[in-house]
C-alpha cells in the first residue's frame, strides 16, 4: 500500500519550511551549542516528507504499529527533528527552547527520551541498519504497509556499516526502505570525501542494487516527485540523493566551511532571522494518518527438540533453547552473521526458518537490524563468535540509548576454544557488555543452565549478553534447578572452607575438579557458579567473603573488566583476594593446554588454594 | 617500478601447486583441525603470485623495506600460507606438521609469531585496510616501489570495513595495492551473499573506482595475465576477482557445501592424495628478489608551536604535542577520522601536512591503516572521539596480535563534554583499551602532563591509548615535572589523611577542589593523579591504601572496567574502598551539572569523605 497523494501545497510547505528554519535558529542560539547548519540543509527534504502527505503517522501515538518510521541517522540534525515536531504541534515552542538543557527530552543528539525519535543516533552510520530492521519487520514479520525513511548525512556514508546495510537491504528486496542523503558537501572539518559530487553516491549505491533518485534538495516539487517515484518501488530500496547547501537560508553561513556545530549569537540570529521574511508562527503542519491495521498474526508450527543427552556444549544448548522457548515468545527473531553452524543458531533456522534472517559477515549491521526489530517490539536473538561482537561495540553501546531489548549470544568464549587461536577467542566480551548501563551478562556452565537462562533472557526486557563455550561440557545441574537474573549458585561449601572460588562457564568445571582433588587432601573450598556476572549477586559474594576470608576468582577472559574485577569491586568489607584470568597472549593448542598455560585450570586453582592454606598456617 | 617478467613456467607452477595442495592436506589432517578447503581454492592464485616472478621478496629478510607485502585477509587459509613458505624453502616440512600445535609458530590463524605473516588475521575483513596502510607508506612516506597484495575471501567482502578500505584506496590513488578475491562461493554455513556471481563484485568494486579483473582462479595463464595487467595500473587500485572452487583438487570436498573448517581423516587423506598424481616433494619455488633500495629520507621543515598559556584543554595540548615532538620522531604519521578540528590533530595537519592523512568517518579502516603503517615502522597517531573508537574494537583487539605500535587518542571523554549528550561521550574507552595485552592507558589532567605523555607514548613501543578532555583545564603541573609510563603523582598528602582519592583526567580537578574545601574543615585527604591507568602504579596505590585505610576512586567513565576496578583489583592487602563513577545514563547539560548528576564532582567527593570520617568516629 503506497501513498497515492498527487499534489502538494507548495505555498504551505514553504511557510512551514520557513517556520522550521526559524525554530532551528532560535533553539540553537538559545542553547548556545548544536548544529544549525547541518539541520538547515535538510529542511525542505523533511518538511515535504512530513507535511506533504507522504509520511503517515499518528502524532498522538508514536508507538502505533503502522506509523511510518523516520530515523535521523545524522543525529546532529536534532534541532531539525525537534523543530519538525514543533511545527507538527507535537511539542510546544517553550519546550523547543529547552534544547540541550539539563533534563530536557530534547538532547544534543536524539535519545529514547524523545518519543518522536525513532532511535537514538549521534554516532554516525547507524541509522540505515536500524531502518533496515524496521523495514524487514514490516515486510517479513508484521506484514504492515508502513514505510521506513532514513535521513542520512553525506559524511557518514563513508562508514562501512552503511554499505553493510545497503548490501543487505537489496538482498532482502526492501522496497519499503527509503534513504535520503543530504549531500551538503561539507563535513565537520571541510569538504566530504565526494564533496558536492552526487554522481559518486549514485554510482556506488546503484551498483549495490538500489534505485537512486538525484534531486535538488531545496526544490519542493522535485522532492515531492522523488517521494512519489520512491513509492513506486516494490523490491528495490530507494536512495534519494539530494544536493543541498549546508546552513541553507542564512547568508552568514550558507554553504560556508567552518560552521559545523556552531551556533549564532543572539545578535547574529536577530539579523539572520530577517532573511526569512515574514514568518507565520501559528501555522502547524498536518501529518497524514496511517491506515489503521494490526500486525499479522502468524501461526508458526514447529516441533520442539527433545534432548536425549545434556552433556553437550552450551553453544548447542543455546541453539536448542531458541527453538524450545519459541512457543512462549512469539515475537522472537533470530539473526546470525554467517556462523550459524558454529553458534548453533542454525538449529532454530532449520525448525523456524521464517523467523531466521541471515545477516552475512557484517556484525555492525546485524546489531542495527536487531535494534530496529527490537524497537518494533520483537525480541531479537543475535549471535556470532564472542570475539566478533567487538566489531559492533559502537552499535551495542548506542543501542542502550534507544532502550533496546536485544539478546546477544557470543560463542567460542575464551582460550578453551583451542586450536583456532587468539583471533577467534572472545577474551574482552564480558568487559564490553558489562560497560553497558543495566545490561545483563550471563555465562552458563552447562546445558541445563544455558537453556533456562536463554528463557530468562527472553523474559527480561533489556539488553542481555549470553556467553557460550565451544566444547562439550558435562552437566552440573539437574533439570529442576531454577536460575534467576542476578543470581548465583553455591555448588560446594562446608564449614571448613578456606577460600571461596567464584567462577563461571568453562572454569566452573575446573573449580569442581580442583574441589574434588583438594577434598582428598582434606582442604575445603566453597565453589560458586556466578552464572550471572551482571547484575551481580552481591549478597552471596559478600557472605562468602565473610565466611572464608579469601576470594579466588577464575575466568577464561582477560583480567581487565572481567568476572574477577566485577566480584572484587562488589566487596563490601575488606577481604583478601586473587584474580585468575587470561594474562598472556593465548596461542593455538588443545583447550587443556591453554587453560593450563593461562593458569586458569584445575591445577592453578589447586596451587592457589594451597598457597592460601600455607599463608594461613604462617599467620596462625 | 613494476615487474616486467613476461613468461612463467606453467609446468613448474603446476608442480608447485600440487606440492602445496599436498602440504595443505597433510598439515591439516595431521592437526585434526583447520581449513583445508578454504586454503585449496586459492592455491593457484598464490602459487603464481609467489613463484611466477610477480612477488619480490628477500626470503632471508622478511623485514626488508622493499619486500612486496602479502596479507592473508582470509586468515583461515593459514595452511596455504604456511605451505607456500614451505614450498619456498623458508620453513621445513617438519615444522609445517606442527600446525596448530601448542607453542608452534604456525597457529590456527596467522599471528605475529610467524614472520612471513605480514599481519595477524582471522577476524575477517581487516586485511585490505592493513594493506592500504602499507601501500600508503610505499607511495607517500617511504617512496618505495614495493607492491602490496591482499588475499581476500568472498564471504568477508560483506564486512563494511572492506568498503571503507575500498573507498579510501581509490581516493589516495593507490595503484600499488592489489586485492585478490577468492570467489569460491561457499561461506562457512552455505552459499555466500553473491555465490559464484563474480559480476556482483565487479560491479560494486569498479563503482568505487577500482580496476577489476575477473578470471578463472585455477587457470595459471589467466592468473599470470591478471598480475601482469594489474601491474599496469598506476593510480587505480586493482581487484582480481577469481572464480574458484572450494576444496579444489580433491573430489571428496571439491565445490561441496558442508566442508568449511573440516579436515580429512588420515584414511580419507591417503585416498585423496592419490588424486594429485605424482608429487615432486623436493621441488622448491623461487621468489624473485626485490630491488635493493632504501626508504626516502624526507626533510620536513616545520615550526614548533610556542604555547603562551597552558590553561587549555588536554585535547588541544595533544594536537600541539604532535607537532612539537615530531623532530624527535621522524617516523610519525597522523590519521584522523574527519574530526581533526575537534581532536585538534588539525594542528599537526596544518604544520606538517605531508604526514597527515584524512581517513574520513571510517574508524575501522583508520585502525587497519594505522596497523599497516606501524608494521612498516611508522609511528601512527590516530584520533577521533573516544566514543567512536569503540567502532574499531575488533581492529584494535586484533592489532595487538600483529605486534602493533599504534598511538590511539580519544577526545571528548566522559560526561564532562556536556551538551552534546551521551552518544558523543567516551564512557567505555578505558575498559576497552585496558583489555588489550600490554596496552598503555594514559589519562592526563592538564596541558603539561598531556604534552609530556604524548612524547612518552611515541617513545614506548606498543599500543598506547591517550584519553583527552573536551573542556579547558587549569594547570596542575609545572613544566619541569616528569611523567613515566606506569607512574602516578601524589598531589596532596599529609599524616592526617583519612582517605586516598585516586583519580585521573578531569576529576583530578574535582578532587583538588574537594581537598581545598575539606582542608578548611580540618579534614585531610591524599590526592593521587593516576595519569597512567595501565600499567598501574601498584606501589603507590598500595602505600596509600596502607596509610589511609580507605581508597576512594573517582572517574568520568562507566564503573565497569574503569579506573576504579583497575585500582581495587590491584590492592595487595584488604582495604576499604568506594568507586565513584558514571552509573546513570548521562543526559545533555552543562559539564558541571553532569558531573554532579553522576556523583563524580567535588561535592560527591566531599560527601563520601565525610561519610568515611563519620564511620571512623563510630568505629573509634
mmCIF file of N, CA and C in Angstrom, chain B residues 125-169:
data_model
loop_
_atom_site.group_PDB
_atom_site.id
_atom_site.type_symbol
_atom_site.label_atom_id
_atom_site.label_comp_id
_atom_site.label_asym_id
_atom_site.label_seq_id
_atom_site.Cartn_x
_atom_site.Cartn_y
_atom_site.Cartn_z
ATOM 1 N N UNK B 125 37.765 -9.376 7.137
ATOM 2 C CA UNK B 125 37.514 -8.007 6.681
ATOM 3 C C UNK B 125 38.490 -6.980 7.200
ATOM 4 N N UNK B 126 39.681 -7.403 7.582
ATOM 5 C CA UNK B 126 40.644 -6.440 8.116
ATOM 6 C C UNK B 126 41.879 -6.276 7.237
ATOM 7 N N UNK B 127 42.155 -7.271 6.411
ATOM 8 C CA UNK B 127 43.420 -7.282 5.670
ATOM 9 C C UNK B 127 43.574 -6.156 4.660
ATOM 10 N N UNK B 128 42.475 -5.763 4.033
ATOM 11 C CA UNK B 128 42.578 -4.750 2.992
ATOM 12 C C UNK B 128 42.991 -3.402 3.585
ATOM 13 N N UNK B 129 42.467 -3.092 4.765
ATOM 14 C CA UNK B 129 42.853 -1.842 5.437
ATOM 15 C C UNK B 129 44.334 -1.860 5.802
ATOM 16 N N UNK B 130 44.781 -2.993 6.275
ATOM 17 C CA UNK B 130 46.191 -3.115 6.648
ATOM 18 C C UNK B 130 47.061 -2.931 5.395
ATOM 19 N N UNK B 131 46.637 -3.591 4.331
ATOM 20 C CA UNK B 131 47.356 -3.453 3.062
ATOM 21 C C UNK B 131 47.368 -2.014 2.577
ATOM 22 N N UNK B 132 46.258 -1.340 2.760
ATOM 23 C CA UNK B 132 46.150 0.067 2.366
ATOM 24 C C UNK B 132 47.203 0.898 3.113
ATOM 25 N N UNK B 133 47.342 0.613 4.402
ATOM 26 C CA UNK B 133 48.357 1.321 5.195
ATOM 27 C C UNK B 133 49.756 1.099 4.632
ATOM 28 N N UNK B 134 50.027 -0.135 4.226
ATOM 29 C CA UNK B 134 51.351 -0.457 3.680
ATOM 30 C C UNK B 134 51.558 0.184 2.308
ATOM 31 N N UNK B 135 50.479 0.192 1.508
ATOM 32 C CA UNK B 135 50.556 0.800 0.174
ATOM 33 C C UNK B 135 50.727 2.313 0.289
ATOM 34 N N UNK B 136 50.040 2.901 1.251
ATOM 35 C CA UNK B 136 50.154 4.346 1.509
ATOM 36 C C UNK B 136 51.580 4.681 1.930
ATOM 37 N N UNK B 137 52.142 3.809 2.739
ATOM 38 C CA UNK B 137 53.527 4.006 3.166
ATOM 39 C C UNK B 137 54.464 4.015 1.968
ATOM 40 N N UNK B 138 54.253 3.045 1.057
ATOM 41 C CA UNK B 138 55.124 2.946 -0.119
ATOM 42 C C UNK B 138 55.011 4.195 -0.991
ATOM 43 N N UNK B 139 53.795 4.647 -1.192
ATOM 44 C CA UNK B 139 53.556 5.766 -2.095
ATOM 45 C C UNK B 139 53.901 7.132 -1.497
ATOM 46 N N UNK B 140 53.519 7.313 -0.225
ATOM 47 C CA UNK B 140 53.547 8.680 0.317
ATOM 48 C C UNK B 140 54.615 8.919 1.372
ATOM 49 N N UNK B 141 55.185 7.875 1.928
ATOM 50 C CA UNK B 141 56.146 8.108 3.002
ATOM 51 C C UNK B 141 57.525 7.563 2.634
ATOM 52 N N UNK B 142 57.620 6.230 2.513
ATOM 53 C CA UNK B 142 58.933 5.650 2.204
ATOM 54 C C UNK B 142 59.329 5.816 0.735
ATOM 55 N N UNK B 143 58.364 6.080 -0.106
ATOM 56 C CA UNK B 143 58.595 6.210 -1.560
ATOM 57 C C UNK B 143 59.399 4.998 -2.065
ATOM 58 N N UNK B 144 58.770 3.852 -1.933
ATOM 59 C CA UNK B 144 59.395 2.590 -2.349
ATOM 60 C C UNK B 144 58.503 1.917 -3.390
ATOM 61 N N UNK B 145 59.108 1.136 -4.277
ATOM 62 C CA UNK B 145 58.309 0.543 -5.359
ATOM 63 C C UNK B 145 57.610 -0.774 -5.006
ATOM 64 N N UNK B 146 57.670 -1.171 -3.748
ATOM 65 C CA UNK B 146 57.041 -2.477 -3.451
ATOM 66 C C UNK B 146 55.532 -2.423 -3.665
ATOM 67 N N UNK B 147 54.972 -3.584 -3.984
ATOM 68 C CA UNK B 147 53.524 -3.720 -4.125
ATOM 69 C C UNK B 147 52.952 -4.415 -2.891
ATOM 70 N N UNK B 148 51.699 -4.153 -2.625
ATOM 71 C CA UNK B 148 51.022 -4.827 -1.520
ATOM 72 C C UNK B 148 49.862 -5.647 -2.084
ATOM 73 N N UNK B 149 49.889 -6.931 -1.764
ATOM 74 C CA UNK B 149 48.854 -7.863 -2.223
ATOM 75 C C UNK B 149 48.013 -8.315 -1.028
ATOM 76 N N UNK B 150 46.715 -8.398 -1.232
ATOM 77 C CA UNK B 150 45.837 -8.860 -0.149
ATOM 78 C C UNK B 150 44.939 -9.967 -0.678
ATOM 79 N N UNK B 151 45.073 -11.143 -0.079
ATOM 80 C CA UNK B 151 44.199 -12.257 -0.457
ATOM 81 C C UNK B 151 42.916 -12.170 0.367
ATOM 82 N N UNK B 152 41.808 -12.047 -0.343
ATOM 83 C CA UNK B 152 40.509 -11.846 0.315
ATOM 84 C C UNK B 152 39.581 -13.020 0.083
ATOM 85 N N UNK B 153 38.776 -13.325 1.072
ATOM 86 C CA UNK B 153 37.718 -14.309 0.887
ATOM 87 C C UNK B 153 36.481 -13.623 0.341
ATOM 88 N N UNK B 154 35.613 -14.380 -0.313
ATOM 89 C CA UNK B 154 34.402 -13.742 -0.844
ATOM 90 C C UNK B 154 33.407 -13.418 0.274
ATOM 91 N N UNK B 155 33.303 -14.316 1.251
ATOM 92 C CA UNK B 155 32.382 -14.070 2.367
ATOM 93 C C UNK B 155 32.715 -12.795 3.116
ATOM 94 N N UNK B 156 33.989 -12.542 3.291
ATOM 95 C CA UNK B 156 34.383 -11.388 4.099
ATOM 96 C C UNK B 156 34.138 -10.062 3.390
ATOM 97 N N UNK B 157 33.803 -10.122 2.094
ATOM 98 C CA UNK B 157 33.522 -8.871 1.388
ATOM 99 C C UNK B 157 32.260 -8.199 1.921
ATOM 100 N N UNK B 158 31.467 -8.925 2.699
ATOM 101 C CA UNK B 158 30.259 -8.298 3.258
ATOM 102 C C UNK B 158 30.560 -7.434 4.484
ATOM 103 N N UNK B 159 31.778 -7.491 4.991
ATOM 104 C CA UNK B 159 32.150 -6.611 6.103
ATOM 105 C C UNK B 159 32.258 -5.165 5.605
ATOM 106 N N UNK B 160 31.632 -4.265 6.300
ATOM 107 C CA UNK B 160 31.684 -2.858 5.907
ATOM 108 C C UNK B 160 33.092 -2.302 5.857
ATOM 109 N N UNK B 161 33.947 -2.823 6.708
ATOM 110 C CA UNK B 161 35.329 -2.336 6.752
ATOM 111 C C UNK B 161 36.010 -2.494 5.393
ATOM 112 N N UNK B 162 35.619 -3.515 4.627
ATOM 113 C CA UNK B 162 36.208 -3.695 3.288
ATOM 114 C C UNK B 162 35.894 -2.501 2.412
ATOM 115 N N UNK B 163 34.680 -2.016 2.540
ATOM 116 C CA UNK B 163 34.251 -0.913 1.669
ATOM 117 C C UNK B 163 34.862 0.398 2.133
ATOM 118 N N UNK B 164 35.162 0.475 3.399
ATOM 119 C CA UNK B 164 35.911 1.639 3.879
ATOM 120 C C UNK B 164 37.292 1.669 3.223
ATOM 121 N N UNK B 165 37.922 0.507 3.182
ATOM 122 C CA UNK B 165 39.251 0.420 2.571
ATOM 123 C C UNK B 165 39.163 0.647 1.067
ATOM 124 N N UNK B 166 38.153 0.057 0.459
ATOM 125 C CA UNK B 166 37.991 0.210 -0.995
ATOM 126 C C UNK B 166 37.800 1.676 -1.363
ATOM 127 N N UNK B 167 36.959 2.383 -0.601
ATOM 128 C CA UNK B 167 36.707 3.795 -0.941
ATOM 129 C C UNK B 167 37.962 4.644 -0.729
ATOM 130 N N UNK B 168 38.739 4.331 0.299
ATOM 131 C CA UNK B 168 39.897 5.175 0.585
ATOM 132 C C UNK B 168 41.072 4.892 -0.355
ATOM 133 N N UNK B 169 41.226 3.633 -0.749
ATOM 134 C CA UNK B 169 42.343 3.280 -1.637
ATOM 135 C C UNK B 169 42.228 4.020 -2.966
#
